[in-house]
Coordinates of C-alpha atoms and ligand atoms in Angstrom, one line a residue:
M29 CA 13.7 -44.6 148.4
L30 CA 15.7 -47.0 150.5
D31 CA 18.9 -45.8 148.7
T32 CA 18.1 -42.2 149.3
I33 CA 17.5 -43.0 153.0
N34 CA 20.9 -44.7 153.2
I35 CA 22.7 -41.8 151.6
I36 CA 21.0 -39.3 153.9
K37 CA 21.9 -41.5 156.9
Q38 CA 25.6 -41.5 155.9
N39 CA 25.6 -37.8 155.2
A40 CA 23.9 -37.0 158.5
L41 CA 26.4 -39.1 160.5
T42 CA 29.5 -37.7 158.9
E43 CA 28.1 -34.1 159.2
L44 CA 27.4 -34.6 162.9
E45 CA 31.0 -35.8 163.4
K46 CA 32.2 -32.4 162.2
V47 CA 30.0 -30.5 164.6
T48 CA 32.2 -28.8 167.3
D49 CA 30.0 -26.0 168.7
V50 CA 26.4 -25.0 169.2
Q51 CA 26.1 -22.9 166.1
L52 CA 27.2 -25.8 163.9
L53 CA 24.8 -28.1 165.8
D54 CA 21.9 -25.8 165.1
A55 CA 22.8 -25.6 161.4
F56 CA 22.8 -29.4 161.4
R57 CA 19.4 -29.5 163.1
I58 CA 17.9 -27.1 160.4
N59 CA 19.5 -29.2 157.6
F60 CA 18.3 -32.6 158.8
L61 CA 15.7 -32.5 161.6
A62 CA 13.7 -29.3 161.1
R63 CA 10.2 -29.2 159.6
K64 CA 11.7 -28.4 156.2
G65 CA 14.8 -30.6 156.7
Q66 CA 15.9 -33.5 154.5
I67 CA 14.2 -36.2 156.6
A68 CA 10.9 -34.3 156.7
E69 CA 11.1 -33.9 152.9
L70 CA 11.4 -37.7 152.6
F71 CA 8.3 -38.2 154.7
D72 CA 6.5 -35.9 152.3
K73 CA 7.7 -38.0 149.4
L74 CA 6.4 -41.2 151.0
K75 CA 3.0 -40.9 149.4
D76 CA 4.7 -41.2 145.9
V77 CA 6.3 -44.6 146.8
P78 CA 4.4 -47.5 145.3
S79 CA 2.1 -49.0 147.9
D80 CA 3.7 -52.4 148.1
Q81 CA 7.1 -50.8 149.0
R82 CA 5.6 -48.1 151.3
P83 CA 5.6 -50.0 154.6
A84 CA 9.3 -50.9 154.3
A85 CA 10.2 -47.4 153.2
G86 CA 8.2 -45.9 156.1
K87 CA 9.8 -48.2 158.6
A88 CA 13.3 -47.4 157.3
L89 CA 12.5 -43.7 157.4
N90 CA 11.3 -43.8 160.9
E91 CA 14.4 -45.6 162.0
L92 CA 16.5 -42.9 160.3
R93 CA 14.7 -40.2 162.1
V94 CA 15.1 -41.9 165.5
L95 CA 18.8 -42.6 164.9
V96 CA 19.6 -39.0 163.7
Q97 CA 17.6 -37.5 166.5
S98 CA 19.2 -39.6 169.2
N99 CA 22.8 -38.9 167.9
F100 CA 21.9 -35.3 167.7
D101 CA 20.7 -35.3 171.4
E102 CA 23.9 -37.0 172.5
K103 CA 26.0 -34.5 170.7
K104 CA 24.1 -31.6 172.2
A105 CA 24.5 -33.0 175.7
T106 CA 28.3 -33.4 175.3
L107 CA 28.7 -29.9 173.8
E108 CA 26.7 -28.4 176.7
Q109 CA 28.8 -30.2 179.2
T110 CA 32.1 -28.9 177.9
S111 CA 30.9 -25.4 177.6
N112 CA 29.7 -25.6 181.3
K113 CA 33.2 -26.9 182.2
R114 CA 34.8 -23.9 180.5
A115 CA 32.5 -21.5 182.2
S116 CA 33.2 -23.0 185.6
K117 CA 36.9 -22.1 185.2
I118 CA 36.0 -18.5 185.7
D119 CA 36.2 -17.7 189.4
L120 CA 34.1 -14.6 189.9
S121 CA 35.2 -14.3 193.5
L122 CA 38.9 -13.6 192.6
P123 CA 40.1 -10.1 193.3
G124 CA 40.5 -7.9 190.2
R125 CA 43.8 -7.1 188.6
K126 CA 45.6 -4.1 190.1
H127 CA 46.4 -1.3 187.7
W128 CA 49.7 0.5 188.6
V129 CA 49.5 4.2 188.6
G130 CA 52.7 5.9 187.4
S131 CA 54.3 8.9 189.1
K132 CA 56.8 11.5 188.3
H133 CA 60.4 10.6 188.8
P134 CA 61.8 12.2 192.0
L135 CA 64.4 14.1 189.8
M136 CA 61.7 15.6 187.7
Q137 CA 59.7 16.5 190.8
T138 CA 62.7 18.4 192.1
L139 CA 63.3 20.0 188.7
D140 CA 59.6 21.1 188.5
E141 CA 60.0 22.7 191.9
I142 CA 63.2 24.5 190.9
K143 CA 61.6 25.7 187.7
R144 CA 58.5 27.0 189.6
I145 CA 60.6 29.0 191.9
F146 CA 62.8 30.6 189.2
L147 CA 59.8 31.3 186.8
G148 CA 58.3 33.2 189.8
M149 CA 61.4 35.4 189.9
G150 CA 61.2 36.3 186.2
F151 CA 63.5 33.7 184.7
T152 CA 62.6 31.7 181.5
V153 CA 63.7 28.2 180.6
E154 CA 66.2 27.4 177.8
T155 CA 67.8 24.1 176.6
G156 CA 70.7 23.2 174.5
P157 CA 72.4 20.1 172.9
E158 CA 73.9 17.3 174.9
I159 CA 76.5 16.6 172.2
E160 CA 78.7 19.7 172.3
D161 CA 81.9 21.0 170.7
D162 CA 85.0 21.9 172.6
Y163 CA 84.5 25.5 171.9
H164 CA 81.1 25.9 173.7
N165 CA 81.9 23.4 176.5
F166 CA 85.4 24.8 177.3
E167 CA 87.0 27.5 175.2
A168 CA 84.2 30.1 175.1
L169 CA 83.8 29.6 178.9
N170 CA 87.4 30.7 179.4
F171 CA 89.0 27.3 179.8
P172 CA 92.2 27.9 177.7
P173 CA 93.7 24.9 175.9
D174 CA 95.7 22.8 178.4
H175 CA 94.1 24.5 181.4
P176 CA 94.1 22.0 184.3
A177 CA 90.4 22.7 185.0
R178 CA 89.6 20.7 181.8
D179 CA 91.0 17.6 183.4
M180 CA 88.8 18.1 186.4
Q181 CA 85.8 17.4 184.2
D182 CA 86.5 13.8 183.1
T183 CA 85.1 14.3 179.6
F184 CA 83.6 11.7 177.3
F185 CA 85.1 12.6 173.9
I186 CA 83.3 11.6 170.6
S187 CA 86.1 13.0 168.5
E188 CA 88.9 15.5 169.2
K189 CA 86.6 18.5 169.2
V190 CA 83.2 16.9 169.8
L191 CA 82.1 15.6 173.3
L192 CA 79.3 14.9 175.6
R193 CA 78.8 18.2 177.5
T194 CA 80.2 18.0 181.0
H195 CA 78.0 20.8 182.4
T196 CA 75.1 23.0 181.3
S197 CA 77.3 26.1 181.2
P198 CA 77.9 25.8 177.3
V199 CA 74.2 26.7 176.9
Q200 CA 75.0 30.1 178.5
I201 CA 77.2 30.7 175.4
R202 CA 74.5 29.5 173.0
V203 CA 71.9 31.8 174.6
M204 CA 74.2 34.8 174.5
E205 CA 75.2 34.1 170.9
K206 CA 71.7 34.4 169.6
Q207 CA 70.3 37.1 172.0
Q208 CA 71.2 40.5 173.4
P209 CA 70.8 41.5 177.1
P210 CA 68.8 41.6 179.2
I211 CA 68.9 37.9 179.7
R212 CA 67.5 36.0 182.6
V213 CA 67.3 32.2 182.0
I214 CA 67.6 28.9 183.7
I215 CA 68.9 25.9 181.7
P216 CA 68.1 22.4 182.9
G217 CA 69.6 19.4 181.3
R218 CA 71.6 16.2 181.3
V219 CA 75.4 16.3 181.6
Y220 CA 78.0 13.5 181.3
R221 CA 81.2 12.7 183.1
N222 CA 83.6 9.8 182.8
E223 CA 83.8 9.1 186.5
A224 CA 84.0 5.8 188.3
V225 CA 80.4 4.9 189.2
S226 CA 79.8 4.8 193.0
A227 CA 77.1 5.8 195.6
R228 CA 78.2 9.4 195.1
S229 CA 78.9 9.8 191.4
Y230 CA 77.3 8.5 188.2
C231 CA 78.4 8.8 184.5
L232 CA 75.4 11.1 183.8
F233 CA 73.5 13.5 185.9
H234 CA 71.3 16.6 185.7
Q235 CA 72.1 20.3 186.3
V236 CA 70.3 23.5 186.3
E237 CA 72.3 26.5 185.1
G238 CA 71.2 30.1 185.7
L239 CA 72.3 33.2 183.9
Y240 CA 71.4 36.9 184.4
V241 CA 73.0 39.6 182.2
D242 CA 72.1 43.2 182.1
T243 CA 73.6 46.6 182.9
H244 CA 74.4 47.0 186.7
V245 CA 74.0 43.3 187.8
N246 CA 75.9 42.9 191.0
F247 CA 77.0 40.2 193.5
A248 CA 74.4 41.3 196.1
E249 CA 71.6 40.5 193.6
L250 CA 73.2 37.1 193.0
K251 CA 73.2 36.3 196.7
G252 CA 69.7 37.7 197.2
T253 CA 68.3 35.6 194.3
L254 CA 70.0 32.4 195.5
V255 CA 69.0 32.9 199.1
A256 CA 65.3 33.5 198.1
F257 CA 65.5 30.3 196.0
A258 CA 67.0 28.1 198.7
K259 CA 64.5 29.4 201.3
Q260 CA 61.6 28.4 199.0
L261 CA 63.1 25.0 198.3
Y262 CA 64.4 24.1 201.8
G263 CA 62.3 26.3 204.1
S264 CA 62.6 29.8 205.4
S265 CA 64.5 28.9 208.6
L266 CA 67.4 27.8 206.5
K267 CA 70.9 28.9 207.4
Y268 CA 73.4 29.5 204.5
R269 CA 76.9 30.7 203.7
F270 CA 78.8 31.7 200.6
R271 CA 82.4 30.4 200.3
P272 CA 85.0 31.8 197.8
S273 CA 85.7 29.3 195.1
F274 CA 87.0 29.1 191.5
F275 CA 85.4 28.6 188.1
P276 CA 87.1 29.7 184.9
F277 CA 83.9 31.4 183.6
T278 CA 83.1 33.5 186.7
E279 CA 85.1 36.0 188.7
P280 CA 84.7 36.2 191.6
S281 CA 83.3 32.7 192.2
A282 CA 81.6 31.2 195.2
E283 CA 79.9 28.1 196.4
M284 CA 76.7 28.2 198.5
D285 CA 76.4 25.9 201.5
I286 CA 73.3 25.3 203.6
T287 CA 73.1 23.8 207.1
C288 CA 72.9 20.0 207.0
F289 CA 69.3 18.9 207.0
L290 CA 70.2 15.8 209.0
C291 CA 72.2 17.1 212.0
H292 CA 71.2 20.8 211.7
G293 CA 74.8 21.9 211.8
K294 CA 76.1 19.7 214.6
G295 CA 78.2 17.5 212.2
C296 CA 77.3 14.1 210.9
R297 CA 78.0 11.4 208.3
V298 CA 76.1 13.2 205.5
C299 CA 77.9 16.5 205.9
K300 CA 81.2 14.7 206.8
G301 CA 81.2 16.4 210.2
S302 CA 81.2 20.0 208.9
G303 CA 77.6 20.8 209.6
W304 CA 77.4 22.3 206.0
L305 CA 76.3 20.9 202.7
E306 CA 77.3 22.5 199.4
I307 CA 74.4 23.0 197.0
L308 CA 75.6 25.1 194.1
G309 CA 78.4 27.0 192.4
C310 CA 78.0 30.6 191.3
G311 CA 79.8 33.9 190.4
M312 CA 79.9 37.0 188.3
V313 CA 80.3 36.2 184.6
D314 CA 84.0 36.6 183.6
P315 CA 84.5 39.5 181.1
N316 CA 86.4 37.0 178.9
V317 CA 83.1 35.0 178.5
F318 CA 81.3 38.2 177.4
S319 CA 84.1 38.9 174.9
S320 CA 83.7 35.5 173.3
V321 CA 80.1 36.2 172.5
G322 CA 80.8 39.8 171.4
Y323 CA 79.1 41.6 174.4
D324 CA 80.4 45.0 175.4
T325 CA 82.3 44.2 178.7
E326 CA 82.1 47.9 179.8
K327 CA 78.4 48.0 179.5
Y328 CA 77.2 44.6 180.8
T329 CA 77.7 42.6 183.9
G330 CA 76.0 39.3 184.9
Y331 CA 75.9 36.5 187.3
A332 CA 75.7 32.7 186.7
F333 CA 75.1 29.7 188.9
G334 CA 74.9 26.0 188.5
M335 CA 73.5 23.2 190.6
G336 CA 73.2 19.4 190.5
I337 CA 69.6 18.1 190.6
E338 CA 70.6 14.7 191.9
R339 CA 72.4 16.2 194.8
I340 CA 69.4 18.4 195.7
T341 CA 67.0 15.5 195.3
M342 CA 69.2 13.2 197.5
L343 CA 69.4 15.9 200.2
R344 CA 65.6 16.6 200.0
Y345 CA 64.6 12.9 200.4
G346 CA 67.5 11.5 202.3
I347 CA 68.6 9.2 199.4
D348 CA 72.1 7.9 200.1
D349 CA 73.0 6.3 196.7
I350 CA 72.8 8.2 193.4
R351 CA 72.5 5.0 191.4
L352 CA 69.0 4.5 192.8
L353 CA 67.9 7.5 190.7
F354 CA 68.9 5.8 187.5
E355 CA 68.0 2.1 188.0
N356 CA 64.3 2.7 187.7
E357 CA 63.5 0.1 190.2
I358 CA 59.7 0.3 190.8
R359 CA 59.9 -0.4 194.5
F360 CA 62.1 2.7 194.8
L361 CA 60.2 5.0 192.5
S362 CA 56.8 4.2 193.9
Q363 CA 57.8 5.8 197.2
F364 CA 57.7 9.3 195.6
Ligands
DAH17 N1 79.5 24.3 185.5 C1 79.9 24.1 186.9 C2 80.1 22.6 187.2 O1 79.7 21.8 186.4 C3 78.8 24.6 187.8 C4 78.8 26.1 187.8 C5 79.5 26.8 188.7 C6 78.0 26.8 186.9 C7 79.5 28.2 188.7 C8 77.9 28.2 186.9 C9 78.7 28.9 187.8 O2 77.2 28.9 186.1 O3 78.7 30.2 187.8 O4 80.7 22.3 188.1

């Protein structure tokens, strides 16, 4: 009996050493100290011990129970203390973590507005590839080889005949290649130019192209549509003018100006003293462009226009550096 008591004592003490949390502690209690535990079992066996050895065995057993119980109590107290300490590290009075709510990028807000206006006038939305071939980006748009206008569009070339599109106009060609008139589409998308990065120009930006082809489309309709568009975007009191211009794919061509939003026409830094701001290029589709997609140039006429979304966004919100639109700095974006 005394040997068994010693073994159980050793076991109990090493087991208790291993206890690191309250679950293990409870398992220990059930194993050794509970009513059906190892120590209680030994008390039950005491009656089988020869009567001359019983007093010594009883005494040793009592000592075992007291020892194990007091070690158990001590362990329990230290475990409770550490868990209290851990709990006290949680400060319930701290303010909660803030969840940032995202918002639409100002460029996409402008684009949504442009789309809404043109969809309301019966246009649909088309898109095309950002990696283009020379044919769609230049040749089919009536830029002959070696035409100086090609140089104006600082192109990123991928290979001799493959490039990053410099404007959304090549999608005009792609739409007309797969579809017969009447066509009335707007084409938003990214375009790329190998320009020195500055407050006014970036190596990529966004354009919205417009194309309307049918029988009897004329310049008056082009002006009427663009004026209706600009009044919805900038307000109905807007003043505007069309200036003659040049693009290889339109004839005649024009640029549309609106009065400067900052000085209302008096002349300032933003409009460089002229009182006017250019917002888009436009014109009647050149018959050479129709020929390149196989349209009957006697039957069809059309107009096209193109505008930069960055420029319109900068004018709308008074942003003076185009790079802000690409840096994705949260302090800037969260203002919109
Ligand atoms: N593609 C021209 C550019 O990037 C913009 C443009 C001008 C588009 C006149 C047109 C247009 O469709 O008719 O500068």
